[in-house]
CSV table of C-alpha atoms in Angstrom, one decimal:
chain,number,residue,atom,x,y,z
A,1,MET,CA,-264.3,54.6,89.1
A,2,GLY,CA,-264.6,57.9,87.4
A,3,LYS,CA,-265.9,58.3,83.9
A,4,TYR,CA,-264.9,60.7,81.3
A,5,VAL,CA,-267.2,63.6,80.5
A,6,GLU,CA,-268.9,63.7,77.0
A,7,LEU,CA,-268.7,67.3,75.9
A,8,THR,CA,-271.3,69.0,73.8
A,9,VAL,CA,-271.9,72.7,72.9
A,10,SER,CA,-274.1,72.9,75.9
A,11,ASN,CA,-271.6,71.8,78.5
A,12,PHE,CA,-268.2,72.5,77.0
A,13,ASP,CA,-267.5,75.9,78.6
A,14,GLU,CA,-269.1,75.0,81.9
A,15,VAL,CA,-266.9,71.9,82.3
A,16,THR,CA,-263.6,73.3,81.1
A,17,LYS,CA,-263.7,76.8,82.6
A,18,GLU,CA,-262.2,75.8,85.9
A,19,GLY,CA,-259.2,73.6,86.7
A,20,VAL,CA,-257.3,71.3,84.4
A,21,SER,CA,-259.0,69.5,81.6
A,22,LEU,CA,-258.0,67.0,79.0
A,23,VAL,CA,-260.2,67.0,75.9
A,24,ASP,CA,-259.9,64.2,73.4
A,25,PHE,CA,-261.3,65.1,70.0
A,26,TRP,CA,-262.3,61.8,68.3
A,27,ALA,CA,-264.6,60.1,65.8
A,28,PRO,CA,-266.0,56.6,65.5
A,29,TRP,CA,-264.2,55.9,62.2
A,30,CYS,CA,-260.7,56.8,63.4
A,31,GLY,CA,-258.4,53.9,64.2
A,32,PRO,CA,-255.9,55.8,66.4
A,33,CYS,CA,-258.8,57.3,68.3
A,34,ARG,CA,-260.1,53.9,69.1
A,35,MET,CA,-256.6,52.9,70.2
A,36,ILE,CA,-256.5,55.5,72.9
A,37,ALA,CA,-260.1,55.1,74.0
A,38,PRO,CA,-259.2,52.7,76.9
A,39,VAL,CA,-256.4,55.0,77.9
A,40,ILE,CA,-258.8,57.9,78.2
A,41,GLU,CA,-261.1,55.7,80.3
A,42,GLU,CA,-258.3,54.8,82.7
A,43,LEU,CA,-257.2,58.4,83.0
A,44,ALA,CA,-260.7,59.3,83.9
A,45,GLY,CA,-260.4,56.9,86.9
A,46,GLU,CA,-257.0,57.9,87.9
A,47,PHE,CA,-257.5,61.7,87.7
A,48,GLU,CA,-261.0,61.7,89.3
A,49,GLY,CA,-261.3,64.8,91.4
A,50,LYS,CA,-258.1,66.2,90.1
A,51,ALA,CA,-258.7,66.9,86.4
A,52,ASN,CA,-261.6,66.8,84.0
A,53,ILE,CA,-261.1,64.0,81.5
A,54,CYS,CA,-263.4,64.7,78.5
A,55,LYS,CA,-264.2,63.6,75.0
A,56,VAL,CA,-265.7,65.4,72.0
A,57,ASN,CA,-267.2,63.3,69.2
A,58,THR,CA,-266.2,65.5,66.3
A,59,ASP,CA,-268.8,63.8,64.1
A,60,GLU,CA,-271.7,65.1,66.3
A,61,GLU,CA,-270.1,68.3,67.6
A,62,GLN,CA,-268.6,69.8,64.5
A,63,ASP,CA,-269.0,73.4,65.8
A,64,ILE,CA,-266.6,72.7,68.7
A,65,ALA,CA,-264.1,71.1,66.3
A,66,VAL,CA,-264.3,74.1,64.0
A,67,LYS,CA,-264.0,76.5,67.0
A,68,TYR,CA,-260.7,74.8,68.1
A,69,GLY,CA,-259.4,74.4,64.5
A,70,ILE,CA,-259.4,70.6,64.8
A,71,ARG,CA,-258.2,69.1,61.5
A,72,SER,CA,-256.7,65.8,62.7
A,73,ILE,CA,-257.9,63.3,65.1
A,74,PRO,CA,-257.2,62.3,67.7
A,75,THR,CA,-256.2,65.7,68.8
A,76,ILE,CA,-255.9,66.1,72.6
A,77,LEU,CA,-256.2,69.6,74.0
A,78,PHE,CA,-255.2,70.5,77.5
A,79,PHE,CA,-257.1,73.4,79.2
A,80,LYS,CA,-256.3,75.3,82.3
A,81,ASN,CA,-259.1,77.5,83.5
A,82,GLY,CA,-260.8,77.6,80.1
A,83,GLU,CA,-257.6,78.4,78.1
A,84,VAL,CA,-255.9,75.9,75.8
A,85,VAL,CA,-252.4,75.4,77.1
A,86,GLU,CA,-251.1,72.3,75.4
A,87,GLN,CA,-251.9,70.2,72.4
A,88,MET,CA,-251.1,66.7,71.3
A,89,VAL,CA,-251.9,65.1,67.9
A,90,GLY,CA,-252.1,61.3,67.4
A,91,ALA,CA,-252.1,58.3,69.7
A,92,ALA,CA,-249.8,58.4,72.7
A,93,SER,CA,-249.3,56.3,75.8
A,94,LYS,CA,-251.2,56.8,79.1
A,95,GLN,CA,-247.9,57.9,80.7
A,96,ALA,CA,-247.5,60.7,78.1
A,97,PHE,CA,-251.0,62.1,78.8
A,98,ALA,CA,-250.6,61.7,82.6
A,99,ASP,CA,-247.2,63.5,82.5
A,100,LYS,CA,-248.9,66.5,80.7
A,101,LEU,CA,-251.7,66.5,83.2
A,102,ASN,CA,-249.4,66.3,86.2
A,103,ALA,CA,-247.3,69.2,84.8
A,104,LEU,CA,-250.5,71.4,84.7
A,105,LEU,CA,-251.9,70.4,88.1
B,1,MET,CA,-241.6,35.8,85.2
B,2,LEU,CA,-243.2,35.9,81.7
B,3,ASP,CA,-242.6,32.9,79.4
B,4,CYS,CA,-242.9,35.3,76.5
B,5,ALA,CA,-243.2,39.1,76.2
B,6,ILE,CA,-244.7,40.3,73.0
B,7,ILE,CA,-243.9,44.0,72.3
B,8,GLY,CA,-246.5,45.5,70.0
B,9,GLY,CA,-250.2,44.8,69.3
B,10,GLY,CA,-250.6,44.9,65.5
B,11,PRO,CA,-251.3,41.8,63.4
B,12,ALA,CA,-247.9,40.3,64.1
B,13,GLY,CA,-248.2,40.8,67.9
B,14,LEU,CA,-251.7,39.6,68.1
B,15,THR,CA,-251.0,36.4,66.0
B,16,ALA,CA,-247.9,35.7,68.1
B,17,GLY,CA,-250.1,36.0,71.2
B,18,LEU,CA,-252.6,33.6,69.8
B,19,TYR,CA,-250.0,31.0,68.8
B,20,THR,CA,-247.8,31.2,72.0
B,21,THR,CA,-250.8,30.8,74.3
B,22,ARG,CA,-252.7,28.2,72.2
B,23,GLY,CA,-249.3,26.4,71.8
B,24,GLY,CA,-248.9,25.9,75.5
B,25,LEU,CA,-247.1,28.9,77.0
B,26,ASP,CA,-248.9,29.9,80.2
B,27,ASN,CA,-247.7,33.3,81.0
B,28,VAL,CA,-247.6,35.6,77.9
B,29,THR,CA,-248.2,39.3,77.9
B,30,MET,CA,-248.6,41.5,74.9
B,31,PHE,CA,-247.5,45.1,75.6
B,32,GLU,CA,-249.4,47.7,73.6
B,33,LYS,CA,-250.0,51.2,74.8
B,34,GLY,CA,-253.7,51.3,73.8
B,35,MET,CA,-256.3,49.2,72.0
B,36,PRO,CA,-254.5,46.6,69.8
B,37,GLY,CA,-254.9,46.7,66.1
B,38,GLY,CA,-251.8,48.4,64.6
B,39,GLN,CA,-251.2,50.6,61.7
B,40,ILE,CA,-253.7,48.8,59.4
B,41,THR,CA,-256.5,50.4,61.5
B,42,MET,CA,-255.7,53.7,59.7
B,43,SER,CA,-256.4,52.2,56.2
B,44,SER,CA,-259.6,52.9,54.5
B,45,GLU,CA,-259.8,49.6,52.8
B,46,ILE,CA,-258.2,46.1,52.9
B,47,GLU,CA,-258.8,43.9,49.9
B,48,ASN,CA,-255.8,41.6,49.9
B,49,TYR,CA,-256.3,39.5,53.1
B,50,PRO,CA,-257.5,36.1,51.9
B,51,GLY,CA,-260.9,35.3,53.2
B,52,ALA,CA,-261.8,38.8,54.2
B,53,THR,CA,-264.1,39.5,51.2
B,54,ALA,CA,-266.4,42.1,52.5
B,55,HIS,CA,-266.7,45.0,50.1
B,56,ASN,CA,-265.0,48.3,51.2
B,57,LEU,CA,-263.8,46.6,54.4
B,58,SER,CA,-261.9,49.2,56.5
B,59,GLY,CA,-258.7,48.3,58.4
B,60,MET,CA,-260.4,49.1,61.6
B,61,ASP,CA,-263.4,46.8,61.0
B,62,PHE,CA,-261.1,44.1,59.7
B,63,MET,CA,-259.0,44.2,62.9
B,64,SER,CA,-261.9,44.5,65.4
B,65,PRO,CA,-262.3,40.7,66.0
B,66,TRP,CA,-258.6,40.0,66.3
B,67,PRO,CA,-257.9,40.9,70.0
B,68,GLU,CA,-260.8,38.9,71.3
B,69,GLN,CA,-259.8,35.8,69.3
B,70,CYS,CA,-256.1,36.2,70.1
B,71,GLN,CA,-256.8,36.5,73.8
B,72,ARG,CA,-259.1,33.5,73.9
B,73,PHE,CA,-256.3,31.2,75.0
B,74,GLY,CA,-255.0,33.4,77.9
B,75,LEU,CA,-252.9,36.1,76.2
B,76,LYS,CA,-252.8,39.1,78.6
B,77,HIS,CA,-252.7,42.6,77.3
B,78,GLU,CA,-250.9,45.2,79.3
B,79,MET,CA,-251.7,48.8,78.3
B,80,SER,CA,-248.3,50.3,78.8
B,81,GLU,CA,-245.5,51.6,76.6
B,82,VAL,CA,-242.3,49.6,76.5
B,83,THR,CA,-239.2,51.9,76.4
B,84,ARG,CA,-236.5,49.3,76.3
B,85,VAL,CA,-235.9,45.5,75.9
B,86,SER,CA,-232.5,44.3,77.3
B,87,ARG,CA,-231.0,41.0,78.2
B,88,ARG,CA,-229.2,40.1,81.4
B,89,GLU,CA,-226.1,37.9,81.6
B,90,ASP,CA,-228.2,35.0,82.8
B,91,GLY,CA,-230.3,35.2,79.6
B,92,ILE,CA,-233.4,36.7,81.1
B,93,PHE,CA,-234.9,39.7,79.2
B,94,MET,CA,-235.9,42.9,81.0
B,95,ILE,CA,-238.9,44.8,79.7
B,96,GLN,CA,-238.7,48.4,80.8
B,97,LYS,CA,-241.8,50.5,80.7
B,98,SER,CA,-242.5,54.2,80.5
B,99,ASP,CA,-243.9,54.3,84.0
B,100,GLY,CA,-240.5,53.3,85.4
B,101,THR,CA,-241.5,49.7,86.2
B,102,SER,CA,-240.1,46.6,84.5
B,103,ASP,CA,-240.9,42.9,83.9
B,104,GLU,CA,-238.8,39.8,83.4
B,105,ALA,CA,-239.3,37.5,80.5
B,106,LYS,CA,-237.7,34.2,79.2
B,107,SER,CA,-238.3,35.1,75.6
B,108,VAL,CA,-239.3,38.2,73.6
B,109,ILE,CA,-241.1,38.7,70.3
B,110,VAL,CA,-240.6,42.3,69.1
B,111,CYS,CA,-243.2,43.5,66.7
B,112,THR,CA,-243.4,47.2,67.0
B,113,GLY,CA,-244.1,47.7,63.4
B,114,SER,CA,-243.5,51.0,61.5
B,115,ALA,CA,-244.9,54.5,61.4
B,116,PRO,CA,-245.7,56.8,58.5
B,117,LYS,CA,-242.7,58.7,57.3
B,118,ARG,CA,-242.6,62.4,56.7
B,119,ALA,CA,-241.8,63.6,53.2
B,120,GLY,CA,-239.4,66.3,54.5
B,121,PHE,CA,-240.8,69.5,52.9
B,122,ILE,CA,-240.8,72.8,54.6
B,123,GLY,CA,-243.7,73.4,57.0
B,124,GLU,CA,-244.6,69.7,57.2
B,125,ASP,CA,-243.8,69.3,60.9
B,126,THR,CA,-245.2,72.8,61.8
B,127,PHE,CA,-248.5,72.0,60.2
B,128,PHE,CA,-248.8,68.4,61.2
B,129,GLY,CA,-252.2,68.0,62.7
B,130,ARG,CA,-253.3,71.4,61.3
B,131,GLY,CA,-253.7,70.4,57.7
B,132,VAL,CA,-250.9,67.9,57.2
B,133,SER,CA,-252.0,64.4,57.9
B,134,THR,CA,-251.0,60.7,57.4
B,135,CYS,CA,-254.4,59.3,58.0
B,136,ALA,CA,-257.1,59.7,55.4
B,137,THR,CA,-259.8,57.7,57.3
B,138,CYS,CA,-259.2,59.8,60.4
B,139,ASP,CA,-259.1,63.2,58.9
B,140,GLY,CA,-260.7,63.1,55.4
B,141,PHE,CA,-264.0,64.1,57.1
B,142,PHE,CA,-262.6,67.5,57.9
B,143,TYR,CA,-262.2,68.2,54.1
B,144,LYS,CA,-265.7,67.2,52.9
B,145,ASN,CA,-266.4,68.9,49.6
B,146,LYS,CA,-263.0,70.7,49.8
B,147,GLU,CA,-259.9,70.1,47.7
B,148,VAL,CA,-256.9,68.2,49.1
B,149,ALA,CA,-253.5,67.1,48.0
B,150,VAL,CA,-252.0,63.6,48.4
B,151,VAL,CA,-248.3,63.2,48.3
B,152,GLY,CA,-246.8,59.8,47.2
B,153,GLY,CA,-247.0,57.2,44.5
B,154,GLY,CA,-247.2,53.8,46.2
B,155,ASP,CA,-250.1,51.5,47.1
B,156,THR,CA,-251.1,53.5,50.2
B,157,ALA,CA,-251.0,56.9,48.5
B,158,LEU,CA,-253.2,55.6,45.6
B,159,GLU,CA,-255.7,53.8,47.8
B,160,GLU,CA,-256.1,56.7,50.2
B,161,ALA,CA,-256.4,59.1,47.2
B,162,LEU,CA,-259.3,57.0,46.0
B,163,TYR,CA,-260.9,57.1,49.4
B,164,LEU,CA,-260.5,60.9,49.6
B,165,ALA,CA,-261.9,61.4,46.1
B,166,LYS,CA,-265.2,60.1,47.4
B,167,ILE,CA,-265.3,62.7,50.2
B,168,CYS,CA,-263.5,65.7,48.8
B,169,SER,CA,-264.4,67.8,45.7
B,170,LYS,CA,-260.9,67.2,44.2
B,171,VAL,CA,-257.7,65.4,45.0
B,172,TYR,CA,-254.3,66.5,43.6
B,173,LEU,CA,-252.1,63.4,43.5
B,174,ILE,CA,-248.5,64.6,43.7
B,175,HIS,CA,-245.8,62.2,42.8
B,176,ARG,CA,-242.1,62.7,42.1
B,177,ARG,CA,-242.1,60.2,39.2
B,178,ASP,CA,-244.4,59.6,36.3
B,179,THR,CA,-245.1,56.0,37.1
B,180,PHE,CA,-246.6,54.5,40.2
B,181,ARG,CA,-245.5,51.5,42.3
B,182,SER,CA,-248.9,50.0,43.0
B,183,ALA,CA,-251.2,47.2,42.0
B,184,PRO,CA,-252.3,47.6,38.4
B,185,ASN,CA,-256.0,47.7,39.3
B,186,THR,CA,-255.4,50.4,41.8
B,187,ILE,CA,-253.6,52.5,39.2
B,188,ALA,CA,-256.4,52.0,36.7
B,189,ARG,CA,-259.0,53.1,39.3
B,190,VAL,CA,-257.0,56.3,40.1
B,191,LYS,CA,-256.6,57.1,36.4
B,192,GLY,CA,-260.4,56.5,35.9
B,193,THR,CA,-261.5,58.8,38.8
B,194,ALA,CA,-262.6,62.2,37.4
B,195,ASN,CA,-261.8,64.3,40.4
B,196,ILE,CA,-258.2,63.1,40.9
B,197,GLU,CA,-255.7,65.3,39.1
B,198,LEU,CA,-252.3,63.7,38.6
B,199,VAL,CA,-249.4,66.1,39.3
B,200,LEU,CA,-246.4,64.0,38.2
B,201,ASN,CA,-242.7,64.6,38.2
B,202,ALA,CA,-243.4,67.0,41.0
B,203,ILE,CA,-241.6,67.5,44.3
B,204,PRO,CA,-243.4,69.2,47.2
B,205,GLU,CA,-241.3,72.1,48.4
B,206,GLU,CA,-243.3,73.8,51.0
B,207,VAL,CA,-246.7,73.7,52.7
B,208,PHE,CA,-247.9,77.1,53.8
B,209,GLY,CA,-250.7,78.5,55.9
B,210,GLY,CA,-251.7,80.6,58.9
B,211,ALA,CA,-252.9,80.4,62.4
B,212,MET,CA,-255.8,78.2,61.5
B,213,GLY,CA,-253.7,75.7,59.5
B,214,VAL,CA,-252.7,74.9,56.0
B,215,ASP,CA,-253.7,77.1,53.0
B,216,GLY,CA,-251.7,75.4,50.3
B,217,LEU,CA,-248.7,73.6,48.9
B,218,ARG,CA,-245.9,74.6,46.5
B,219,VAL,CA,-244.5,71.9,44.3
B,220,LYS,CA,-241.5,72.0,42.0
B,221,LEU,CA,-242.1,70.7,38.5
B,222,GLU,CA,-239.8,68.9,36.1
B,223,ASP,CA,-239.1,72.1,34.1
B,224,GLY,CA,-238.0,73.9,37.3
B,225,SER,CA,-241.1,76.0,37.6
B,226,VAL,CA,-243.1,76.1,40.8
B,227,ARG,CA,-246.8,75.4,41.0
B,228,GLN,CA,-249.0,76.6,43.9
B,229,ILE,CA,-251.9,74.4,44.8
B,230,ASP,CA,-254.3,76.0,47.2
B,231,VAL,CA,-255.7,73.3,49.4
B,232,PRO,CA,-256.5,73.2,53.2
B,233,GLY,CA,-255.4,69.6,53.5
B,234,VAL,CA,-252.2,67.7,52.5
B,235,PHE,CA,-252.0,63.9,53.1
B,236,VAL,CA,-248.6,62.4,53.1
B,237,PHE,CA,-248.0,58.7,52.2
B,238,VAL,CA,-244.4,58.2,51.4
B,239,GLY,CA,-243.6,55.0,53.2
B,240,ASN,CA,-242.8,54.1,56.7
B,241,ASN,CA,-240.0,54.2,59.3
B,242,VAL,CA,-239.3,51.1,61.4
B,243,ASN,CA,-240.2,51.5,65.1
B,244,ASN,CA,-237.0,50.1,66.6
B,245,GLN,CA,-236.6,52.4,69.6
B,246,VAL,CA,-237.2,49.6,72.1
B,247,LEU,CA,-234.1,47.7,71.0
B,248,ILE,CA,-231.8,50.7,71.6
B,249,GLN,CA,-229.6,50.0,74.7
B,250,GLU,CA,-228.3,52.4,77.3
B,251,ASP,CA,-225.0,52.8,75.4
B,252,GLY,CA,-226.8,53.6,72.2
B,253,THR,CA,-226.2,50.2,70.5
B,254,PHE,CA,-229.0,47.9,69.4
B,255,LEU,CA,-229.8,44.7,71.3
B,256,CYS,CA,-229.4,42.6,68.2
B,257,ASP,CA,-228.0,42.9,64.7
B,258,MET,CA,-229.8,45.4,62.4
B,259,THR,CA,-229.7,46.3,58.8
B,260,GLN,CA,-228.4,49.7,57.6
B,261,TRP,CA,-232.1,50.8,57.4
B,262,GLY,CA,-232.7,50.0,61.1
B,263,GLU,CA,-234.7,46.8,60.5
B,264,VAL,CA,-234.0,43.7,62.6
B,265,LYS,CA,-232.0,41.0,60.9
B,266,VAL,CA,-233.8,37.7,61.2
B,267,ASP,CA,-233.6,34.3,59.7
B,268,LEU,CA,-236.5,32.4,58.2
B,269,SER,CA,-237.7,31.4,61.6
B,270,MET,CA,-237.7,35.0,62.8
B,271,LYS,CA,-234.8,34.4,65.1
B,272,THR,CA,-232.6,37.5,65.7
B,273,SER,CA,-228.9,37.4,66.5
B,274,VAL,CA,-229.8,37.2,70.2
B,275,SER,CA,-230.9,33.8,71.5
B,276,GLY,CA,-234.6,34.0,72.7
B,277,LEU,CA,-235.3,37.2,70.9
B,278,PHE,CA,-237.5,37.1,67.9
B,279,ALA,CA,-238.8,39.8,65.5
B,280,ALA,CA,-241.9,39.8,63.4
B,281,GLY,CA,-243.9,42.1,61.1
B,282,ASP,CA,-243.0,45.4,59.5
B,283,MET,CA,-239.9,45.9,61.6
B,284,ARG,CA,-237.9,42.9,60.4
B,285,GLU,CA,-235.6,43.0,57.3
B,286,SER,CA,-237.2,42.5,53.9
B,287,ALA,CA,-240.7,42.8,55.4
B,288,PRO,CA,-243.3,43.0,52.6
B,289,LYS,CA,-245.4,45.2,54.9
B,290,GLN,CA,-248.6,43.3,54.4
B,291,VAL,CA,-251.0,42.3,57.2
B,292,VAL,CA,-251.0,38.7,56.0
B,293,CYS,CA,-247.2,38.6,56.1
B,294,ALA,CA,-247.1,40.2,59.6
B,295,ALA,CA,-249.6,37.6,60.9
B,296,GLY,CA,-247.5,34.8,59.3
B,297,ASP,CA,-244.4,36.2,60.9
B,298,GLY,CA,-246.1,36.3,64.3
B,299,ALA,CA,-247.1,32.7,64.0
B,300,VAL,CA,-243.6,31.6,63.0
B,301,ALA,CA,-241.9,33.6,65.8
B,302,ALA,CA,-244.4,32.2,68.3
B,303,LEU,CA,-243.7,28.6,67.4
B,304,GLN,CA,-239.9,29.3,67.8
B,305,ALA,CA,-240.5,31.0,71.1
B,306,ILE,CA,-242.4,28.0,72.4
B,307,GLY,CA,-239.5,25.8,71.4
B,308,TYR,CA,-237.0,28.1,73.0
B,309,VAL,CA,-238.8,28.3,76.3
B,310,ASP,CA,-239.4,24.6,76.4
B,311,GLY,CA,-235.7,24.0,75.8
B,312,HIS,CA,-234.7,26.3,78.6
B,313,GLN,CA,-237.0,25.0,81.4
C-alpha cells in the first residue's frame, strides 16, 4: 500500500517537478482537513506509481503555504511537471479527487 | 441487502448508527465521503452540549470520540459519496454512489445536514478560498495579527468573531441589522471585546482584491454611503443551506415531501412521506440546528427504522 509523501521546503520541488501530483494543504486544527485525511491515504494507495499524492502541513511549512497563496484549508493543488494546473478548496469525495487526477494523467 | 442505509456522518448519522446497530439491526452502513464528524467540526467552540463541560472545547475535539463509540456495535462506514436515494416499486431503496455503483437497503435514514450559505456579494465566489472563508478554525491562522471582517449576526457569526479576535489584531463585525440573534452571553462577550468593531446596519456589496487574494470589502451603510474596509480576510456566517441533493430523482422531483425551503417534511418520529425513509438533523423541517437536537433526531429515526425493518421481515 502506497503512502502519501509529506512535503517540506527541502523536498517540495524535487517531488512535484515531474509527473502529476496532488498536494493537500492541511493543518491539525482543521475539521474538513481531518475529514479528507483517510481519502488522501486511500488515493495514495490507488495512485501508487501513477501520481504523487502529497500533504503539506501548513502549520509547519508556512513558507510553502505563502508561496502558493494558501489562505483556506484544505486547499488541494494539482501539479503537472511542477506547474499548478488545478485547484480545489474544501472537502470533497475521493471520486472528485480521482477524477481530477485521471484527467491529468 | 442493507437493513438500513444511513446517509451522512454528522451527529445525526452517527447517533442513528449507534441506535440501529445497538438496537438489533445487523447490516447497517453509514455513507460519509470522509472521516465522520459533520459541520460542527468547523466550530471553534461548543458550550451547549450537556455533559461536555471542557473549557474552550472545539467542535473537532468534541466529535473525535463519536465514530469509535458509534461503530462499537457493528456500524459500518463506507467512505463514498451518495449521489441519489430512490425507491423501487417493491419498496427497496437504491443507494447510488458517485463511483457508479449502488447498494440496496430496506430502510434509509437521510441526515446529510447543511452547508454554509454564501451571502451573495460581488466577488464572494471568485475569492472563495483566497480570502473569503466560512471556517474560522481552519483559516484564522492565516490572518494572525492581521485585520479581518466577519459577516453575519447570528450565533455562529458572533462565536467565530470572538475566536478570530484572539488571533487577529482586529475584527470588523458586519451585520445588516443593529441587533443580534444570538445568546445574550455571547452578545455581551462580543460587545466587551476591545478589538471587535461593530459595523451595524451595513450590507456587504463587494469584496475586492488581486491575484494573491482579497484586499478588502466595501459595505453600504444605512445613510447610503459606502465604507471601504481594507482586510485580507472576510469570514461569512449567514446561515446554512440544506443538503438535499441526494433526494432529487431522475425527473427532478424529490423522493419525499419537502418544505418550500427544501427541508424534508417529517413527523415527530422523523418519518417522511415515504414509508421506510426517515430524515434527521439539520436537513429536516424546523430543525433547531443544534448538535444535541441532531443526535436526538438520529436516535428517534433509528428506533423507527428498527420497527420498520422488523415489521417488513
